[in-house]
CSV table of C-alpha atoms in Angstrom, one decimal:
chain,number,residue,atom,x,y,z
R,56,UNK,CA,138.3,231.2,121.3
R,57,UNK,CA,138.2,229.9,117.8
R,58,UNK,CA,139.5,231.9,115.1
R,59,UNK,CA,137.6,233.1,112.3
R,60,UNK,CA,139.6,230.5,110.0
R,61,UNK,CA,139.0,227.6,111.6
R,62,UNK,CA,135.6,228.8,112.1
R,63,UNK,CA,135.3,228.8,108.3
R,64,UNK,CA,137.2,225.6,107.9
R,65,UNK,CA,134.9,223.8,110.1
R,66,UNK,CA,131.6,225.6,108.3
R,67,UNK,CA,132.3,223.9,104.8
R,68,UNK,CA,130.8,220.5,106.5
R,69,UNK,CA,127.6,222.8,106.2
R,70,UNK,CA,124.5,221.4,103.9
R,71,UNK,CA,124.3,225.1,103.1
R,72,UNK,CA,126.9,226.9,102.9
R,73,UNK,CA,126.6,230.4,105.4
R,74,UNK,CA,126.1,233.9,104.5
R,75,UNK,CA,128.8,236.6,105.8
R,76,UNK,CA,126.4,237.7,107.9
R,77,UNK,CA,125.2,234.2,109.5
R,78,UNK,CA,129.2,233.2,109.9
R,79,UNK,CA,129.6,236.6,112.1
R,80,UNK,CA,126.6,235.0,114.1
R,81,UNK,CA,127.9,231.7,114.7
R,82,UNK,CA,131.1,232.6,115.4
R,83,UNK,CA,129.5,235.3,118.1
R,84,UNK,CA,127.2,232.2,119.0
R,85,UNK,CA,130.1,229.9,120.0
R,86,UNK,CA,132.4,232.7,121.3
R,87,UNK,CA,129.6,233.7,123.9
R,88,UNK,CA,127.8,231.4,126.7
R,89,UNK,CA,124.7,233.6,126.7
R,90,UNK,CA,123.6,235.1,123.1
R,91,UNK,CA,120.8,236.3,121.2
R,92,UNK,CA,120.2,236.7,117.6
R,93,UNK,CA,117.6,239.4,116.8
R,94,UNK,CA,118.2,239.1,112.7
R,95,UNK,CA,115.3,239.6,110.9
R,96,UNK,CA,112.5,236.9,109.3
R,97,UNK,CA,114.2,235.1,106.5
R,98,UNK,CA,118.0,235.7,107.3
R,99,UNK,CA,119.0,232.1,108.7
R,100,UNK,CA,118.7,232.2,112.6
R,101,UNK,CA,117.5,228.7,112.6
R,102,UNK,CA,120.6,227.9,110.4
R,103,UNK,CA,123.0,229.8,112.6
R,104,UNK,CA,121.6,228.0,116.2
R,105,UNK,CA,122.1,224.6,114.4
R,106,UNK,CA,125.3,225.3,112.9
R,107,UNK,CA,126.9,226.8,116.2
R,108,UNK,CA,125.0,224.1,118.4
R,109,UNK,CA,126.9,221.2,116.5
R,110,UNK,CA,130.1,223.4,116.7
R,111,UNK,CA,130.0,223.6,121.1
R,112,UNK,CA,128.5,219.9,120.7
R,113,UNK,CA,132.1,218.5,119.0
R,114,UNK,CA,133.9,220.9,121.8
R,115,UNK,CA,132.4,219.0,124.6
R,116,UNK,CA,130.6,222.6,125.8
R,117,UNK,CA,127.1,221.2,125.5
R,118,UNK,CA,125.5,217.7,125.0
R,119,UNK,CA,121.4,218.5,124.4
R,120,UNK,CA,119.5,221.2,122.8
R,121,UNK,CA,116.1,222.3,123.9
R,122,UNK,CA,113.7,223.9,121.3
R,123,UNK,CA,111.0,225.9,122.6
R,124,UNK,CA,108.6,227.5,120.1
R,125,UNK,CA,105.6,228.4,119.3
R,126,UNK,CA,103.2,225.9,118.1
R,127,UNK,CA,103.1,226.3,114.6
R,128,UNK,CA,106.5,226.6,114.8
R,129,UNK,CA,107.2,223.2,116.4
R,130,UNK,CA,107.3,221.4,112.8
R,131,UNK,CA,109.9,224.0,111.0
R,132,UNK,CA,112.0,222.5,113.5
R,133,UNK,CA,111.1,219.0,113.9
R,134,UNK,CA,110.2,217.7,110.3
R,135,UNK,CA,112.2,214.6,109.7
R,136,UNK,CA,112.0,215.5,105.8
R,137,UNK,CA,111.4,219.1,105.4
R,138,UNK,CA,112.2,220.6,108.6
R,139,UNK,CA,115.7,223.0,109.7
R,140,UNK,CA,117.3,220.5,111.5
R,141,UNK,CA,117.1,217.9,108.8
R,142,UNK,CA,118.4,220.4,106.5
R,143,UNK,CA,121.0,222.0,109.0
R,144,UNK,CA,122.5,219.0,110.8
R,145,UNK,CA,126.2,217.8,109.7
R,146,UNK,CA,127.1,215.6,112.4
R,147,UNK,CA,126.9,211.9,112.6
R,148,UNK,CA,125.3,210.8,115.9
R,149,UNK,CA,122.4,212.8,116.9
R,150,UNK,CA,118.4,212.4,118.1
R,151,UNK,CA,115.8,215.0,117.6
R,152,UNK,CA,112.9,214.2,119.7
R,153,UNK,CA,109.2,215.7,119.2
R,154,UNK,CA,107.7,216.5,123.3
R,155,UNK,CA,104.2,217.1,122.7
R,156,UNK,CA,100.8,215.0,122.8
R,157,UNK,CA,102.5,212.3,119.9
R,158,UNK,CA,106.0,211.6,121.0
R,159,UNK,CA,108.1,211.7,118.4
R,160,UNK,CA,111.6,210.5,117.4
R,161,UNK,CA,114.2,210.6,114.5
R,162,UNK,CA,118.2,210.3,114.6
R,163,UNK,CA,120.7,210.1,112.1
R,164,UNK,CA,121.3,207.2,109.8
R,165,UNK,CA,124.6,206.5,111.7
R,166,UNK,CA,122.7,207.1,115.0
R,167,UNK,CA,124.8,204.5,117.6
R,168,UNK,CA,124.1,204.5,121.6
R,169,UNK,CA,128.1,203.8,122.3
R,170,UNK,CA,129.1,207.5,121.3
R,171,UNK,CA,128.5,210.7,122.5
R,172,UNK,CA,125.1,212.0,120.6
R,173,UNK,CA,123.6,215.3,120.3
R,174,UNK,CA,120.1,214.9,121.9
R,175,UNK,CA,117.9,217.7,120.3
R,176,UNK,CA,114.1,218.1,122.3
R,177,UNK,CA,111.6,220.3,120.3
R,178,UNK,CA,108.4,221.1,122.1
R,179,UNK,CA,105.8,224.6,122.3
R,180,UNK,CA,105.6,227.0,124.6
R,181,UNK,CA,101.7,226.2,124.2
R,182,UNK,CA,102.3,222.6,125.1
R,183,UNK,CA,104.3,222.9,128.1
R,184,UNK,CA,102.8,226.3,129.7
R,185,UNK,CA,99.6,224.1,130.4
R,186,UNK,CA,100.3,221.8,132.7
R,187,UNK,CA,102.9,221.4,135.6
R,188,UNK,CA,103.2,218.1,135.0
R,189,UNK,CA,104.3,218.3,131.5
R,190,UNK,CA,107.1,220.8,132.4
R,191,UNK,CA,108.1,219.0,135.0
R,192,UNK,CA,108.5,215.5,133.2
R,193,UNK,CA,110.8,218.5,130.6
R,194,UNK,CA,113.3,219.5,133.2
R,195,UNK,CA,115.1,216.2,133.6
R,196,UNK,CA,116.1,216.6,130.1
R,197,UNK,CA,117.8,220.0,130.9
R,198,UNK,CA,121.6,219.7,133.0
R,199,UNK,CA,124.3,221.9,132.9
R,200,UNK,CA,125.6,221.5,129.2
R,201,UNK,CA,121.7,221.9,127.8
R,202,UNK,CA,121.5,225.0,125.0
R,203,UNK,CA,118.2,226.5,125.4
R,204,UNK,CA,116.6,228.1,122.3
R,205,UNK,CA,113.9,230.4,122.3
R,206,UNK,CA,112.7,230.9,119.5
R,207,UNK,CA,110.0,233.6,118.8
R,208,UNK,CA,110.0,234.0,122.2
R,209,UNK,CA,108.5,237.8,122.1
C-alpha cells in the first residue's frame, strides 16, 4: 500500500498538478485492483486514470492500458497535441496507439524499444462491437497486467 505521502511526492511529476479530490481517487485507484470512478463531467477522471495508470505502470502491476470509449470520445483521448494523454502523461517511455479504421501511432520523444514501455490502445465501443474480427484482432493486446478503462461506459 502506498502512503498518502509518497503518493503526493510521486504526484508533483504531474503536468497538472491534482485536486484534493482527484489525489483521494488515485490513491483509491492504485490501492484497489478493481475500481470505478463515478465523479461527475468536468472533475478530472481522465486525469486521475492516467495519473494512477503510470503510477501501477513504474510498480511493475500493469504494462498496457486499453481505452474503450465512445466514438466521439476516441480523440479526447488519443490527440497527439490536444488530447488527455498528451497532457496527462509524465513518464518517459510510452506508446499510445489509435485501433480504429486509420491506425494510428504516437510515443514519447524518449520512446526506446530496450525498456519497459507503457503501451496505451484507444479504440470505440462503436468500432469494435461491429465486427468479430476486429475484436478479436483486440484481444491479443489484452494479458494479465492490461488496465481496462471504460470510459462512458453507461
Amino acid at each position: 500500500m502506498t502512503t498518502l505521502g509518497a503518493t503526493l511526492d510521486v504526484l508533483s511529476r504531474c503536468n497538472v498538478a491534482p485536486y484534493a479530490h482527484q489525489i483521494v481517487g488515485i490513491k483509491a485507484f492504485i490501492e484497489h485492483p478493481y475500481f470505478a470512478l463515478f465523479d461527475e463531467m468536468g472533475a478530472g477522471k481522465s486525469l486521475q486514470v492516467i495519473v494512477a495508470a503510470q503510477l501501477l505502470f513504474e510498480r511493475g502491476t500493469i504494462d498496457r492500458v486499453l481505452v474503450i470509449t465512445p466514438a466521439s470520445v476516441r480523440g479526447v483521448w488519443f490527440d497527439p497535441e490536444l488530447g488527455e494523454l498528451k497532457k496527462h502523461l509524465f513518464i518517459e517511455n510510452f506508446t499510445v496507439h489509435e485501433y480504429h479504421a486509420r491506425m494510428r501511432m504516437w510515443a514519447s520523444n524518449a520512446h526506446d524499444s530496450k525498456t519497459p514501455c507503457l503501451q496505451w490502445l484507444v479504440t470505440n465501443y462503436e468500432f469494435i462491437g461491429r465486427s468479430k474480427a476486429r475484436l478479436a484482432q483486440l484481444l491479443p493486446f489484452c494479458g494479465p497486467k492490461t488496465l481496462l478503462v471504460l470510459d462512458e461506459s453507461a
